[in-house]
PDB file of C-alpha atoms in Angstrom:
ATOM      1  CA  MET A   1     124.307 107.774 117.564  1.00 90.00           C
ATOM      2  CA  SER A   2     121.403 108.882 115.378  1.00 97.00           C
ATOM      3  CA  ASP A   3     120.048 112.424 115.363  1.00 98.00           C
ATOM      4  CA  VAL A   4     117.027 113.136 113.151  1.00 98.00           C
ATOM      5  CA  VAL A   5     114.676 116.101 112.909  1.00 98.00           C
ATOM      6  CA  VAL A   6     111.172 114.805 112.180  1.00 98.00           C
ATOM      7  CA  PRO A   7     109.207 117.384 110.170  1.00 98.00           C
ATOM      8  CA  ALA A   8     105.857 118.709 111.371  1.00 97.00           C
ATOM      9  CA  ARG A   9     103.050 116.172 110.772  1.00 97.00           C
ATOM     10  CA  ALA A  10     105.484 113.363 109.806  1.00 98.00           C
ATOM     11  CA  PRO A  11     106.038 109.803 111.103  1.00 98.00           C
ATOM     12  CA  TRP A  12     109.303 108.234 112.296  1.00 98.00           C
ATOM     13  CA  SER A  13     110.428 104.828 113.530  1.00 98.00           C
ATOM     14  CA  ALA A  14     113.533 103.072 114.792  1.00 98.00           C
ATOM     15  CA  VAL A  15     114.682  99.861 116.394  1.00 98.00           C
ATOM     16  CA  ILE A  16     116.493 100.775 119.610  1.00 98.00           C
ATOM     17  CA  ALA A  17     118.772  98.222 121.251  1.00 98.00           C
ATOM     18  CA  ALA A  18     118.494  97.406 124.939  1.00 98.00           C
ATOM     19  CA  GLY A  19     120.442  99.902 127.044  1.00 98.00           C
ATOM     20  CA  ARG A  20     120.360 102.661 124.436  1.00 98.00           C
ATOM     21  CA  SER A  21     118.427 105.887 124.968  1.00 98.00           C
ATOM     22  CA  LEU A  22     115.994 107.898 122.869  1.00 99.00           C
ATOM     23  CA  THR A  23     115.635 111.623 123.537  1.00 99.00           C
ATOM     24  CA  ILE A  24     112.608 113.412 122.059  1.00 98.00           C
ATOM     25  CA  THR A  25     113.083 117.187 121.917  1.00 98.00           C
ATOM     26  CA  ASP A  26     110.197 119.592 121.346  1.00 98.00           C
ATOM     27  CA  LEU A  27     111.913 122.116 119.081  1.00 98.00           C
ATOM     28  CA  GLY A  28     109.132 124.688 118.722  1.00 96.00           C
ATOM     29  CA  GLY A  29     107.241 124.081 121.948  1.00 95.00           C
ATOM     30  CA  ASN A  30     103.660 122.883 122.487  1.00 92.00           C
ATOM     31  CA  GLN A  31     104.010 119.935 120.058  1.00 96.00           C
ATOM     32  CA  ALA A  32     102.345 116.598 120.845  1.00 96.00           C
ATOM     33  CA  VAL A  33     104.342 113.482 119.905  1.00 98.00           C
ATOM     34  CA  ASP A  34     102.241 110.310 119.647  1.00 98.00           C
ATOM     35  CA  PHE A  35     104.296 107.230 120.540  1.00 98.00           C
ATOM     36  CA  LEU A  36     103.995 103.441 120.340  1.00 98.00           C
ATOM     37  CA  VAL A  37     106.590 100.860 121.387  1.00 99.00           C
ATOM     38  CA  TYR A  38     106.854  97.135 120.665  1.00 99.00           C
ATOM     39  CA  ASP A  39     109.266  94.346 121.552  1.00 98.00           C
ATOM     40  CA  ALA A  40     111.495  94.356 118.464  1.00 98.00           C
ATOM     41  CA  HIS A  41     111.608  90.538 118.352  1.00 98.00           C
ATOM     42  CA  ASP A  42     107.910  89.911 118.987  1.00 98.00           C
ATOM     43  CA  THR A  43     105.597  92.811 118.106  1.00 98.00           C
ATOM     44  CA  ALA A  44     102.663  90.989 119.738  1.00 98.00           C
ATOM     45  CA  VAL A  45     104.336  92.254 122.928  1.00 98.00           C
ATOM     46  CA  ARG A  46     103.557  95.972 122.878  1.00 98.00           C
ATOM     47  CA  TYR A  47     102.939  99.041 125.012  1.00 98.00           C
ATOM     48  CA  SER A  48      99.962  98.709 127.328  1.00 98.00           C
ATOM     49  CA  ALA A  49      98.439 101.854 128.830  1.00 98.00           C
ATOM     50  CA  PRO A  50      96.504  99.871 131.498  1.00 97.00           C
ATOM     51  CA  ASP A  51      99.608  97.928 132.594  1.00 98.00           C
ATOM     52  CA  THR A  52     101.690 101.121 132.639  1.00 98.00           C
ATOM     53  CA  ILE A  53      99.121 103.077 134.663  1.00 97.00           C
ATOM     54  CA  GLN A  54      98.588 100.182 137.100  1.00 97.00           C
ATOM     55  CA  ALA A  55     102.313  99.596 137.619  1.00 96.00           C
ATOM     56  CA  GLN A  56     103.056 103.183 138.574  1.00 92.00           C
ATOM     57  CA  GLY A  57      99.696 104.197 140.067  1.00 96.00           C
ATOM     58  CA  ASN A  58      99.524 107.335 137.928  1.00 95.00           C
ATOM     59  CA  ILE A  59      97.898 108.310 134.622  1.00 96.00           C
ATOM     60  CA  TYR A  60     100.721 110.735 133.801  1.00 96.00           C
ATOM     61  CA  LEU A  61     104.289 109.893 132.833  1.00 98.00           C
ATOM     62  CA  SER A  62     107.508 111.578 133.948  1.00 98.00           C
ATOM     63  CA  THR A  63     110.989 110.672 135.213  1.00 98.00           C
ATOM     64  CA  GLU A  64     111.196 107.047 136.434  1.00 98.00           C
ATOM     65  CA  SER A  65     107.922 106.043 134.722  1.00 98.00           C
ATOM     66  CA  VAL A  66     108.205 102.608 133.115  1.00 98.00           C
ATOM     67  CA  LEU A  67     106.386 101.822 129.873  1.00 98.00           C
ATOM     68  CA  MET A  68     104.983  98.342 130.438  1.00 98.00           C
ATOM     69  CA  SER A  69     103.894  95.790 127.837  1.00 98.00           C
ATOM     70  CA  ASN A  70     100.700  93.775 127.588  1.00 98.00           C
ATOM     71  CA  GLU A  71     102.803  90.931 129.054  1.00 98.00           C
ATOM     72  CA  HIS A  72     103.617  93.210 132.020  1.00 97.00           C
ATOM     73  CA  THR A  73     107.285  93.370 131.010  1.00 98.00           C
ATOM     74  CA  ARG A  74     109.386  96.531 130.922  1.00 98.00           C
ATOM     75  CA  LEU A  75     109.839  98.094 127.479  1.00 99.00           C
ATOM     76  CA  MET A  76     111.303 101.536 128.230  1.00 99.00           C
ATOM     77  CA  THR A  77     111.971 103.737 131.266  1.00 98.00           C
ATOM     78  CA  VAL A  78     111.819 107.553 131.377  1.00 98.00           C
ATOM     79  CA  THR A  79     115.256 108.567 132.658  1.00 98.00           C
ATOM     80  CA  ALA A  80     115.021 112.350 132.196  1.00 98.00           C
ATOM     81  CA  ASP A  81     112.157 114.780 131.626  1.00 98.00           C
ATOM     82  CA  THR A  82     112.310 118.564 131.459  1.00 98.00           C
ATOM     83  CA  CYS A  83     108.587 118.934 130.652  1.00 97.00           C
ATOM     84  CA  GLY A  84     107.265 117.206 133.769  1.00 94.00           C
ATOM     85  CA  ARG A  85     104.063 115.462 132.694  1.00 95.00           C
ATOM     86  CA  HIS A  86     102.894 113.474 129.674  1.00 97.00           C
ATOM     87  CA  ASP A  87      99.550 111.939 128.660  1.00 96.00           C
ATOM     88  CA  THR A  88      98.532 108.249 128.589  1.00 96.00           C
ATOM     89  CA  LEU A  89      94.778 108.672 127.971  1.00 94.00           C
ATOM     90  CA  GLY A  90      94.146 111.006 125.010  1.00 90.00           C
ATOM     91  CA  GLY A  91      94.887 108.499 122.258  1.00 93.00           C
ATOM     92  CA  ALA A  92      95.787 109.217 118.645  1.00 95.00           C
ATOM     93  CA  CYS A  93      93.783 111.492 116.380  1.00 90.00           C
ATOM     94  CA  SER A  94      92.135 109.830 113.382  1.00 89.00           C
ATOM     95  CA  LYS A  95      89.936 110.843 110.479  1.00 86.00           C
ATOM     96  CA  GLU A  96      86.997 109.358 112.390  1.00 91.00           C
ATOM     97  CA  SER A  97      87.669 111.184 115.655  1.00 86.00           C
ATOM     98  CA  ASN A  98      88.330 114.447 113.802  1.00 80.00           C
ATOM     99  CA  THR A  99      84.976 114.144 112.029  1.00 87.00           C
ATOM    100  CA  LEU A 100      83.170 113.357 115.287  1.00 81.00           C
ATOM    101  CA  ARG A 101      84.783 116.200 117.242  1.00 84.00           C
ATOM    102  CA  TYR A 102      85.275 118.930 114.639  1.00 84.00           C
ATOM    103  CA  GLY A 103      82.891 118.234 111.747  1.00 88.00           C
ATOM    104  CA  HIS A 104      82.780 116.324 108.484  1.00 86.00           C
ATOM    105  CA  HIS A 105      84.879 118.988 106.728  1.00 86.00           C
ATOM    106  CA  THR A 106      87.940 117.653 108.630  1.00 85.00           C
ATOM    107  CA  TRP A 107      87.664 114.138 107.090  1.00 81.00           C
ATOM    108  CA  SER A 108      90.499 114.726 104.602  1.00 85.00           C
ATOM    109  CA  GLN A 109      92.917 116.051 107.218  1.00 84.00           C
ATOM    110  CA  HIS A 110      95.983 113.912 107.925  1.00 83.00           C
ATOM    111  CA  ALA A 111      95.967 112.279 111.373  1.00 94.00           C
ATOM    112  CA  CYS A 112      98.226 110.298 113.725  1.00 96.00           C
ATOM    113  CA  VAL A 113      96.552 106.983 112.879  1.00 96.00           C
ATOM    114  CA  ASP A 114      97.533 107.577 109.218  1.00 97.00           C
ATOM    115  CA  ASN A 115     101.147 108.159 110.324  1.00 98.00           C
ATOM    116  CA  PHE A 116     101.173 105.034 112.499  1.00 98.00           C
ATOM    117  CA  LEU A 117      99.758 102.896 109.671  1.00 98.00           C
ATOM    118  CA  ALA A 118     102.222 104.215 107.082  1.00 98.00           C
ATOM    119  CA  GLU A 119     105.261 103.859 109.347  1.00 98.00           C
ATOM    120  CA  GLY A 120     104.123 100.585 110.891  1.00 98.00           C
ATOM    121  CA  ALA A 121     103.713  99.011 107.435  1.00 98.00           C
ATOM    122  CA  LYS A 122     107.500  99.311 107.018  1.00 98.00           C
ATOM    123  CA  HIS A 123     107.799  96.859 109.929  1.00 98.00           C
ATOM    124  CA  GLY A 124     104.960  94.511 108.972  1.00 98.00           C
ATOM    125  CA  LEU A 125     102.414  96.134 111.310  1.00 98.00           C
ATOM    126  CA  GLY A 126      98.800  96.915 110.420  1.00 98.00           C
ATOM    127  CA  LYS A 127      95.678  98.427 111.945  1.00 97.00           C
ATOM    128  CA  ARG A 128      95.207  95.484 114.354  1.00 97.00           C
ATOM    129  CA  ASP A 129      98.633  96.273 115.822  1.00 98.00           C
ATOM    130  CA  LEU A 130      97.685  99.825 116.873  1.00 98.00           C
ATOM    131  CA  VAL A 131      96.946 100.208 120.572  1.00 98.00           C
ATOM    132  CA  SER A 132      96.428 103.122 122.947  1.00 97.00           C
ATOM    133  CA  ASN A 133      99.509 105.317 122.767  1.00 98.00           C
ATOM    134  CA  VAL A 134     101.566 107.744 124.826  1.00 98.00           C
ATOM    135  CA  ASN A 135     101.289 111.444 123.937  1.00 97.00           C
ATOM    136  CA  TRP A 136     104.594 113.065 124.907  1.00 98.00           C
ATOM    137  CA  PHE A 137     104.254 116.767 125.811  1.00 97.00           C
ATOM    138  CA  MET A 138     100.442 116.664 125.495  1.00 94.00           C
ATOM    139  CA  ASN A 139      98.326 118.111 128.300  1.00 90.00           C
ATOM    140  CA  VAL A 140      95.128 116.088 128.896  1.00 90.00           C
ATOM    141  CA  PRO A 141      93.739 116.916 132.343  1.00 89.00           C
ATOM    142  CA  VAL A 142      90.920 114.873 133.866  1.00 90.00           C
ATOM    143  CA  GLU A 143      88.145 117.353 134.635  1.00 89.00           C
ATOM    144  CA  ALA A 144      86.036 117.305 137.821  1.00 89.00           C
ATOM    145  CA  ASP A 145      83.208 115.532 135.953  1.00 92.00           C
ATOM    146  CA  GLY A 146      85.595 112.807 134.743  1.00 89.00           C
ATOM    147  CA  THR A 147      85.845 114.010 131.137  1.00 87.00           C
ATOM    148  CA  LEU A 148      89.193 114.542 129.450  1.00 86.00           C
ATOM    149  CA  GLY A 149      90.282 118.012 128.432  1.00 82.00           C
ATOM    150  CA  ILE A 150      92.632 118.753 125.559  1.00 79.00           C
ATOM    151  CA  VAL A 151      94.242 122.046 126.435  1.00 83.00           C
ATOM    152  CA  ASP A 152      97.376 124.076 125.775  1.00 82.00           C
ATOM    153  CA  GLY A 153     100.498 121.984 126.190  1.00 81.00           C
ATOM    154  CA  ARG A 154     102.906 122.236 129.114  1.00 86.00           C
ATOM    155  CA  SER A 155     105.966 122.162 126.881  1.00 93.00           C
ATOM    156  CA  ALA A 156     108.206 124.923 125.551  1.00 95.00           C
ATOM    157  CA  PRO A 157     110.958 125.115 122.920  1.00 97.00           C
ATOM    158  CA  GLY A 158     113.853 122.816 123.793  1.00 98.00           C
ATOM    159  CA  LEU A 159     112.136 120.713 126.447  1.00 98.00           C
ATOM    160  CA  SER A 160     112.761 116.987 126.151  1.00 98.00           C
ATOM    161  CA  VAL A 161     112.061 113.512 127.467  1.00 98.00           C
ATOM    162  CA  THR A 162     114.616 110.659 127.457  1.00 98.00           C
ATOM    163  CA  LEU A 163     113.760 106.963 127.544  1.00 99.00           C
ATOM    164  CA  ARG A 164     116.063 103.977 128.024  1.00 99.00           C
ATOM    165  CA  ALA A 165     115.225 100.763 126.166  1.00 99.00           C
ATOM    166  CA  GLU A 166     114.912  97.899 128.669  1.00 99.00           C
ATOM    167  CA  THR A 167     114.891  95.357 125.830  1.00 98.00           C
ATOM    168  CA  ASP A 168     115.320  95.697 122.064  1.00 99.00           C
ATOM    169  CA  VAL A 169     112.323  97.798 121.022  1.00 99.00           C
ATOM    170  CA  LEU A 170     110.638  99.086 117.899  1.00 99.00           C
ATOM    171  CA  VAL A 171     109.406 102.663 118.348  1.00 99.00           C
ATOM    172  CA  LEU A 172     106.756 104.276 116.123  1.00 98.00           C
ATOM    173  CA  VAL A 173     106.178 108.024 116.306  1.00 98.00           C
ATOM    174  CA  SER A 174     103.616 110.365 114.815  1.00 98.00           C
ATOM    175  CA  ASN A 175     104.663 113.984 115.104  1.00 98.00           C
ATOM    176  CA  CYS A 176     101.029 114.940 115.575  1.00 96.00           C
ATOM    177  CA  PRO A 177      99.433 116.807 112.632  1.00 95.00           C
ATOM    178  CA  GLN A 178      96.363 117.916 114.614  1.00 95.00           C
ATOM    179  CA  ILE A 179      95.292 121.517 113.852  1.00 91.00           C
ATOM    180  CA  ASN A 180      91.784 121.527 115.380  1.00 89.00           C
ATOM    181  CA  ASN A 181      92.686 121.624 119.079  1.00 86.00           C
ATOM    182  CA  PRO A 182      95.453 123.253 121.133  1.00 83.00           C
ATOM    183  CA  CYS A 183      97.594 120.090 121.585  1.00 86.00           C
ATOM    184  CA  ASN A 184     100.001 121.547 118.976  1.00 88.00           C
ATOM    185  CA  GLY A 185      99.132 125.196 119.495  1.00 87.00           C
ATOM    186  CA  PHE A 186      97.138 124.866 116.220  1.00 89.00           C
ATOM    187  CA  ASP A 187     100.501 124.902 114.385  1.00 93.00           C
ATOM    188  CA  PRO A 188     102.424 121.585 114.235  1.00 96.00           C
ATOM    189  CA  THR A 189     106.230 121.947 114.405  1.00 96.00           C
ATOM    190  CA  PRO A 190     109.279 119.656 114.008  1.00 98.00           C
ATOM    191  CA  VAL A 191     110.758 117.523 116.794  1.00 98.00           C
ATOM    192  CA  ARG A 192     114.201 115.915 117.215  1.00 98.00           C
ATOM    193  CA  MET A 193     114.793 112.213 117.826  1.00 98.00           C
ATOM    194  CA  THR A 194     118.252 111.410 119.219  1.00 98.00           C
ATOM    195  CA  VAL A 195     119.304 107.810 119.822  1.00 98.00           C
ATOM    196  CA  ARG A 196     122.452 107.313 121.947  1.00 97.00           C
TER     197      ARG A 196
END
């Protein structure tokens, strides 16, 4: 078993063997956790938002959702979820998206893409290996006009999501550092990663 508290704004990664579970716990509440998953033996096989959405017929993830790869194979399955709904569409914040949305003065702010690049480099991954990600605990409703909203999260202190590895997987996490929208309540907080 591994039990690690990931500080606010920090990255984390782990290789998780098939059959083992990862529980992500939102310690402070209202914290978005950006998440990527790859086949540990062939990182060209990686999480695919379109395959995942198509396979389950839903843009939101919860208990029994299966994270599918770009090869339409199962990577991980959500086995427990006390939050109830998680985002597949909002993507990861970056220096570029911060500048576009919030102004050039945000350029120097740390972002999820920075976390993914730094953590992914430890596993031989680069910018070309980043794909659309899952945002655990993040609330991104689709508005009536088809636009995406980024609004207050649905999570609370102590809520969690548990995923079972269906094959050996490499997981990359960015404990989102965003401070310009309510996805973290404008105050990023730590999260716990427990592998059993």
